[in-house]
Structures are given as C-alpha cells and as structure tokens.
Coordinates of C-alpha atoms and ligand atoms in Angstrom, one line a residue:
M1 CA -0.1 0.0 0.0
S2 CA 2.6 2.6 1.0
A3 CA 5.1 4.0 -1.5
P4 CA 8.5 2.8 -1.6
L5 CA 11.2 4.4 0.4
A6 CA 14.4 5.5 -1.0
P7 CA 16.7 2.5 -0.7
E8 CA 18.9 3.9 1.6
I9 CA 16.3 4.5 4.3
P10 CA 15.5 1.5 6.1
R11 CA 12.2 1.4 8.1
R12 CA 13.7 1.1 11.2
E13 CA 15.0 4.7 10.8
I14 CA 11.8 6.0 10.3
V15 CA 10.5 4.1 13.4
H16 CA 13.4 5.6 15.2
A17 CA 12.7 9.3 13.9
A18 CA 9.1 9.0 14.9
A19 CA 10.0 8.1 18.5
I20 CA 12.4 11.0 18.5
L21 CA 9.7 13.3 17.4
R22 CA 7.1 11.8 20.2
A23 CA 10.0 12.3 23.0
G24 CA 9.8 16.2 21.7
G25 CA 12.9 16.1 19.7
L26 CA 13.9 17.1 16.4
V27 CA 14.1 15.4 12.8
A28 CA 15.8 16.7 9.9
F29 CA 13.7 15.1 6.7
P30 CA 13.6 15.2 3.1
T31 CA 10.9 16.7 1.1
E32 CA 10.4 17.3 -2.5
T33 CA 11.4 21.0 -2.1
V34 CA 14.1 21.3 0.6
Y35 CA 15.1 19.6 3.6
G36 CA 12.7 20.5 6.8
L37 CA 13.7 20.5 10.5
G38 CA 10.6 19.0 11.8
A39 CA 8.8 18.7 15.5
D40 CA 5.6 17.7 16.8
A41 CA 3.6 20.5 15.8
E42 CA 1.3 19.9 18.9
N43 CA 4.1 20.3 21.4
E44 CA 5.0 23.6 22.0
A45 CA 8.5 23.1 23.7
A46 CA 9.5 20.7 20.8
V47 CA 8.5 23.8 18.5
R48 CA 10.4 26.0 20.3
G49 CA 13.5 23.9 20.1
I50 CA 13.1 24.5 16.2
F51 CA 13.4 28.1 16.7
S52 CA 16.7 27.8 19.0
A53 CA 18.4 25.2 16.6
K54 CA 18.1 27.7 13.8
G55 CA 18.6 30.7 15.6
R56 CA 15.5 32.0 14.3
P57 CA 13.1 35.0 15.9
A58 CA 10.5 33.4 17.7
D59 CA 7.5 35.4 15.9
H60 CA 8.4 33.8 12.7
P61 CA 5.5 31.1 11.8
V62 CA 6.3 27.6 10.5
I63 CA 4.8 25.6 8.1
V64 CA 2.6 22.6 9.4
H65 CA 3.1 19.1 7.5
L66 CA 0.2 16.9 7.3
E67 CA 0.0 13.4 5.8
E68 CA -3.0 13.9 3.5
A69 CA -5.2 17.0 2.6
A70 CA -8.4 15.9 4.8
D71 CA -6.0 16.9 7.9
I72 CA -6.3 20.4 7.0
A73 CA -9.8 20.5 8.8
R74 CA -8.2 19.9 12.3
W75 CA -5.9 22.8 12.1
S76 CA -8.3 25.1 10.1
N77 CA -11.8 26.3 11.1
H78 CA -12.3 28.1 7.9
I79 CA -11.4 26.6 4.3
P80 CA -12.5 28.4 1.5
P81 CA -13.7 26.1 -1.6
L82 CA -10.7 27.4 -3.6
A83 CA -8.3 26.2 -0.9
W84 CA -9.9 22.9 -1.2
R85 CA -9.6 23.0 -5.0
L86 CA -5.7 23.8 -5.0
A87 CA -5.6 21.0 -2.3
E88 CA -7.1 18.3 -4.3
K89 CA -4.9 19.5 -7.4
F90 CA -1.4 19.9 -6.2
W91 CA -1.3 17.9 -3.0
P92 CA 0.8 16.2 -2.0
G93 CA 3.2 18.3 -3.6
P94 CA 5.1 21.5 -3.3
L95 CA 2.1 24.0 -2.1
T96 CA 1.4 25.7 1.2
L97 CA -2.0 27.1 2.0
I98 CA -2.3 30.1 4.5
L99 CA -5.6 29.5 6.0
P100 CA -7.4 30.8 9.2
R101 CA -6.1 28.8 12.1
S102 CA -8.1 26.4 14.4
S103 CA -7.0 26.3 18.2
R104 CA -5.0 23.3 17.5
A105 CA -2.5 25.6 16.2
T106 CA -0.7 27.6 18.9
D107 CA 1.2 31.0 18.8
V108 CA 4.4 29.1 18.7
V109 CA 3.6 27.7 15.5
T110 CA 1.8 30.5 14.0
G111 CA 4.1 33.3 15.3
G112 CA 0.7 34.9 16.9
L113 CA -0.7 35.3 13.5
P114 CA -4.4 34.3 13.3
T115 CA -3.6 32.1 10.4
V116 CA -1.7 28.8 10.0
G117 CA 0.8 27.4 6.8
L118 CA -0.4 24.0 5.9
R119 CA 1.4 21.6 3.4
V120 CA 1.2 17.9 2.5
P121 CA 4.6 17.1 1.0
S122 CA 5.2 14.3 -1.4
H123 CA 8.4 13.0 -1.0
A124 CA 8.1 9.4 -0.2
V125 CA 10.2 9.6 3.3
A126 CA 8.2 12.8 4.4
Q127 CA 5.2 10.6 3.8
A128 CA 6.5 7.8 5.6
L129 CA 7.7 9.8 8.5
L130 CA 4.1 11.4 8.9
R131 CA 2.4 8.0 8.7
E132 CA 4.7 6.8 11.3
F133 CA 4.6 9.6 13.5
G134 CA 0.5 9.7 13.4
G135 CA 0.6 13.6 13.6
A136 CA 1.6 16.5 12.2
L137 CA 5.0 18.0 11.9
A138 CA 6.0 21.7 12.1
A139 CA 9.1 22.3 10.0
P140 CA 11.1 25.0 8.5
S141 CA 13.8 24.6 6.1
A142 CA 16.4 22.9 7.9
N143 CA 18.9 25.8 7.7
R144 CA 20.3 28.3 10.1
F145 CA 18.0 31.4 9.9
G146 CA 18.8 33.7 6.8
R147 CA 21.0 30.9 5.3
V148 CA 20.4 28.8 2.0
S149 CA 18.0 26.0 2.5
P150 CA 19.4 22.6 2.2
T151 CA 18.6 20.5 -0.5
R152 CA 20.7 17.2 0.5
A153 CA 21.4 15.8 3.8
E154 CA 24.9 16.8 3.8
H155 CA 23.8 20.3 3.7
V156 CA 21.8 19.9 6.8
R157 CA 25.0 18.3 8.6
E158 CA 27.0 21.4 7.8
E159 CA 24.3 23.6 9.0
F160 CA 24.4 22.4 12.3
A161 CA 27.9 21.2 12.6
G162 CA 28.6 20.6 16.1
D163 CA 24.5 20.2 17.0
V164 CA 23.4 17.9 14.3
P165 CA 20.0 16.5 14.7
F166 CA 19.0 13.1 13.7
I167 CA 18.9 13.3 9.7
L168 CA 16.9 11.2 7.4
D169 CA 19.0 11.1 4.2
G170 CA 16.6 10.9 1.3
G171 CA 19.2 12.2 -1.3
L172 CA 18.7 15.2 -3.5
C173 CA 15.5 17.2 -3.4
E174 CA 13.7 17.0 -6.6
V175 CA 12.2 20.6 -6.9
G176 CA 15.2 22.3 -5.0
L177 CA 13.1 25.6 -4.1
E178 CA 10.7 25.9 -1.2
S179 CA 6.9 25.5 -1.6
T180 CA 4.7 27.8 -3.2
I181 CA 2.8 29.9 -0.4
V182 CA -1.1 30.7 -1.3
D183 CA -2.5 32.8 1.2
F184 CA -6.2 32.8 2.0
S185 CA -6.2 35.3 5.0
G186 CA -7.5 38.1 2.8
D187 CA -9.9 38.8 0.0
G188 CA -9.1 35.9 -2.4
P189 CA -5.9 34.0 -2.8
A190 CA -2.5 35.7 -3.2
I191 CA 1.0 34.5 -3.7
L192 CA 3.3 35.0 -1.0
R193 CA 6.1 33.1 -2.1
P194 CA 6.6 31.8 -5.7
G195 CA 7.6 28.1 -6.1
A196 CA 7.3 25.1 -8.4
I197 CA 3.5 25.5 -8.6
T198 CA 3.4 28.4 -10.9
H199 CA 1.1 31.7 -10.6
E200 CA -0.4 30.2 -13.8
Q201 CA -1.2 27.0 -12.3
V202 CA -2.7 28.4 -9.3
E203 CA -4.7 31.1 -11.1
A204 CA -6.1 28.7 -13.8
T205 CA -7.1 26.3 -11.0
C206 CA -8.7 28.9 -8.8
G207 CA -10.3 30.4 -12.2
Q208 CA -9.6 33.6 -11.1
T209 CA -7.0 36.7 -10.9
L210 CA -4.6 36.4 -7.8
R211 CA -4.7 39.5 -5.4
S212 CA -1.4 41.1 -4.8
P213 CA -0.1 40.3 -1.4
Q214 CA 0.0 43.0 1.2
S215 CA 3.2 42.9 2.8
S216 CA 2.0 44.7 6.0
T217 CA -0.3 41.7 6.6
T218 CA 2.5 39.2 6.5
R219 CA 5.6 38.3 8.3
F220 CA 7.6 35.6 6.8
S221 CA 11.3 35.0 6.7
G222 CA 11.2 34.2 3.2
G223 CA 9.7 37.7 2.5
L224 CA 12.7 39.5 4.1
E225 CA 14.9 41.4 1.8
S226 CA 18.1 39.4 2.4
H227 CA 17.3 35.6 2.5
Y228 CA 18.9 32.5 1.3
A229 CA 22.1 34.1 1.0
P230 CA 25.4 32.5 1.2
R231 CA 28.4 34.3 2.8
A232 CA 29.6 35.6 -0.8
L233 CA 27.9 38.7 -2.2
V234 CA 25.4 37.8 -5.0
E235 CA 24.9 40.0 -8.1
I236 CA 22.6 39.7 -10.7
V237 CA 23.7 40.7 -14.0
E238 CA 22.6 40.7 -17.6
P239 CA 24.3 38.5 -20.1
H240 CA 25.7 41.5 -21.8
E241 CA 27.3 42.8 -18.6
L242 CA 28.5 39.4 -17.4
H243 CA 32.4 39.2 -18.8
R244 CA 32.8 43.1 -18.0
R245 CA 31.4 42.7 -14.4
A246 CA 33.6 39.7 -13.9
A247 CA 36.7 41.0 -15.4
E248 CA 36.4 44.0 -13.3
L249 CA 35.9 42.2 -10.1
V250 CA 39.0 39.9 -10.8
K251 CA 41.0 43.3 -11.3
Q252 CA 39.8 44.4 -8.1
G253 CA 41.4 40.9 -6.6
K254 CA 38.1 39.4 -6.0
K255 CA 37.6 35.6 -6.4
V256 CA 34.5 35.5 -8.6
A257 CA 32.2 32.6 -9.0
I258 CA 29.7 32.4 -12.3
L259 CA 26.6 30.5 -12.0
G260 CA 25.5 29.4 -15.3
Q261 CA 25.0 26.8 -18.0
P262 CA 27.7 24.3 -18.4
S263 CA 28.4 25.7 -21.9
L264 CA 28.8 29.3 -20.8
N265 CA 32.0 30.7 -21.8
V266 CA 33.6 32.8 -18.8
P267 CA 36.7 34.5 -18.2
A268 CA 40.0 33.7 -16.9
G269 CA 40.4 33.6 -13.3
T270 CA 36.7 32.9 -12.7
E271 CA 35.0 29.6 -11.6
L272 CA 32.2 28.5 -13.6
I273 CA 29.5 26.8 -11.1
H274 CA 27.1 24.8 -13.2
L275 CA 23.3 25.5 -13.1
G276 CA 21.5 23.2 -15.5
N277 CA 20.0 24.1 -18.8
D278 CA 16.5 24.5 -18.1
A279 CA 14.5 26.0 -15.0
S280 CA 13.8 23.0 -13.5
S281 CA 17.3 21.8 -13.0
Q282 CA 18.5 25.2 -12.4
A283 CA 16.1 25.4 -9.5
R284 CA 17.2 22.0 -8.1
S285 CA 20.8 23.0 -8.3
L286 CA 20.5 26.7 -7.2
Y287 CA 21.0 26.3 -3.7
A288 CA 24.1 23.8 -3.8
A289 CA 25.5 26.2 -6.1
L290 CA 25.2 28.7 -3.8
R291 CA 26.8 26.5 -1.1
K292 CA 29.7 25.7 -3.6
V293 CA 30.5 29.6 -3.9
D294 CA 31.1 29.5 -0.5
E295 CA 33.2 26.2 -0.1
L296 CA 35.5 27.7 -3.1
G297 CA 36.2 30.7 -0.9
C298 CA 34.5 33.3 -3.7
D299 CA 33.9 36.8 -2.5
V300 CA 31.0 37.3 -5.2
A301 CA 28.8 35.2 -7.3
L302 CA 27.6 36.5 -10.8
A303 CA 24.4 35.0 -12.2
C304 CA 22.1 36.0 -15.0
P305 CA 18.3 36.8 -14.6
P306 CA 16.1 33.8 -15.5
A307 CA 13.3 34.6 -17.9
P308 CA 10.4 35.5 -15.3
L309 CA 8.1 32.7 -16.6
G310 CA 6.8 29.6 -15.0
L311 CA 9.4 28.2 -12.4
G312 CA 11.5 31.3 -13.4
V313 CA 9.6 33.3 -11.4
A314 CA 10.7 31.5 -8.5
L315 CA 14.2 31.3 -9.5
L316 CA 14.4 35.0 -9.8
D317 CA 12.8 35.5 -6.4
R318 CA 15.7 33.4 -4.8
L319 CA 18.2 34.8 -6.6
Q320 CA 17.1 38.3 -5.8
K321 CA 16.8 37.3 -2.1
A322 CA 20.2 36.2 -2.2
A323 CA 21.4 39.2 -3.8
G324 CA 19.4 41.6 -1.4
P325 CA 21.2 44.0 1.1
R326 CA 22.5 42.5 4.0
G327 CA 21.9 43.2 7.4
Ligands
TXA401 O1 9.0 23.9 0.9 C1 8.7 24.4 2.1 O2 8.0 25.3 1.9 C2 9.7 24.0 3.0 C3 9.7 22.5 3.1 C4 10.4 22.0 4.5 O3 8.5 22.1 3.4 N1 9.4 24.7 4.1 C5 9.8 26.0 4.3 O4 9.7 26.6 5.6 O5 10.3 26.7 3.6 P1 10.2 27.8 6.1 O6 9.9 28.1 7.4 O7 11.9 28.1 5.8 O8 9.5 28.9 5.2 C6 8.2 28.8 5.4 C7 7.6 30.4 5.3 C8 8.1 31.2 6.1 O9 8.5 32.4 5.1 C9 7.1 31.7 7.2 O10 7.0 32.8 7.4 C10 5.7 31.2 6.1 O11 6.2 30.4 5.4 N2 4.6 31.2 7.0 C11 4.3 30.1 7.7 N3 3.0 30.4 8.1 C12 2.5 31.5 7.9 C13 1.3 32.3 8.1 N4 0.5 31.9 9.0 N5 1.4 33.5 7.7 C14 2.2 33.9 6.5 N6 3.8 33.2 6.5 C15 3.7 32.2 6.8
MG402 MG1 13.6 28.7 5.2

C-alpha cells in the first residue's frame, strides 16, 4: 500500500525518527522542495526547539506538514472552496496554504498570527515519517536563519555542525526551491512566495485573478529582503554585462564565481559553477551552487536573471533574495 522508500532509508530509521519526535526531539527530513527540520506541531516546547536550533526569531511562523489533505480541517476552522480545490489539485506536492487557524495551532507555530501555513509533502520519506509519527510536523527549512535552504542531507549536517539533529537522508530534493505559498487570509488568494506550482497554475485552478499580497499583513522569513544568502555577495547581471563585470571584479582582486549553464564561456580567473540548462534543473541545483560558492571561498557570485516565466519566477525571486542588501 505504502509508497516505496528510497533504498537508503531502512524502515527502522523512520521508526526511530518518529520516536524522537514523540519524545519532543527534532528530526531533519527530506521533502520534494528542501529538507525540513521537524518537530511535533502539537508540542510547544519541541517547536521552540526548532527556533533555537535555527537561531530564528520567535515571531516567525512555521509550516505544519500533514499526511493528507483531509487533515487540514483539524488545523483550520475556515477552508474556502478554492483552498480545497488547490489542495485536491496539487497535494501531495510543493504547495503551502495559509488559512485561518483552529485552536490546535498555537502561537508558537503561527508566530502569533491568526493564520496557519499547511502543506502535504509528496516525498516518500516525508510521507512515511508522517504516517509513522501519526501527527503533524511543524518544519521550517533545515538551515540556520537567513541561510540557504538544504537540498541534500550533507547540507543539513554542515548547517548544524557540532549540534546535528537526527537526519533522514533521502538524497537530492527533486524541486530544490521552497513550496509556493498561497495566502487565503485576505479577500481571495494571493501568492506570498513563488515556487514550483506556478502563478499560472494557481490562477487556472482557482479560475480567478490572484490578489497581490499586502506585505504589511504578512510576516514571513522568506519575505525579508536578504534571505537564502551564502556568505559571498551575489550580483544579478544581464548576459551582455557578465564578462565586463566579472573582469572588473577579478581586477579588484576578488575571487569570482559565475553561476551558469555548463556551456557558458567565462573569463579567465573565474569559477564556473554549473546550473542546469532548463529552469527545473536550475531550481534543483541553485542552493547547492550557492553553497559551492562559499566552499570555493569566492567573494562574489554572478548570475544572469532567468526569464520570469513559470518556475523562472521562483528562481529569480531566490536569486534576488540572495542578492538583497545584507543586515
Ligand atoms: O517547501 C517548504 O515550504 C519547506 C519544506 C521544509 O516544507 N519549508 C519552508 O519553511 O520553506 P520555512 O519556515 O523556511 O518557510 C516557510 C515560510 C516562511 O516564510 C513563513 O514565515 C511562512 O512560510 N509562513 C508560515 N506560516 C505562515 C502564516 N501563517 N502566514 C504567513 N506566512 C507564513
Ligand atoms: Mg526557510
């Protein structure tokens, strides 16, 4: 009945992870988007543990992960028909719905907001863990606050060096960018964070034009200007400017990385870090590429803007966040 697990995850590891969660501990687990750092969503002390592990401000809400769509009725007391429609169409999958919360969702989970973020992940390991645990998992991305999300188990290990949580290693995350967040707290749906479920797909499924989000009504870490950032500075440059800018930086004594297609011709003295040839492989490899920039000790990473269509919107959003002003 159950979906087969990735071969590297024996069932006893899932059972062990579920036991850790029941005891109020943290488990890092793969989803189709990025790795999450999970805790029992109904155990406030456990959820607080996520915040301290990440170094994340306590007023930031976390997404509640559920095994199946029907479970949202336990976490929200008002589910508009369009939210059900999106849930039916895209779950399990890389979509998060922001809905009015029920009393089950505490302030620790929602950051004190009247809403809760809910998502049913499709990754077989996430599904197996949710099934074995038998409850809901509060889980942000398994990285330190403000840093690049992990798309491989070893990224999680690097993030929490010295204080590594139990990690279920499910290999590379297929999507590579965080879920699309659709907000139902206002008058009609709005996209708060673009992802693999595109604006066009959400609009077509809802059969209506999406509202533009009001930044004042939301408080979400992905909404901060600088986020998803490596240590190196990131600059987005138009293709015709790439060589000039790279050469200029090299001349200034900077170690320069260029994120681009394998076929890209780059100036001498720069490091080419491969992103794929199409938007989905670029999305899958972007965060690993940003980590590589730091591993190579580069000062600056240059990337050309993807076309803002389909998945390109999410890619551009994450590049812009990585290139945003630093605090
Ligand atoms: O793909 C994903 O969504 C991954 C995987 C692990 O599921 N999770 C993830 O979590 O990206 P996190 O915490 O890194 O980002 C979740 C975003 C944050 O920006 C958070 O503020 C926002 O969702 N969020 C959660 N609940 C919210 C709410 N009630 N209202 C507005 N934003 C909310
Ligand atoms: Mg995050």
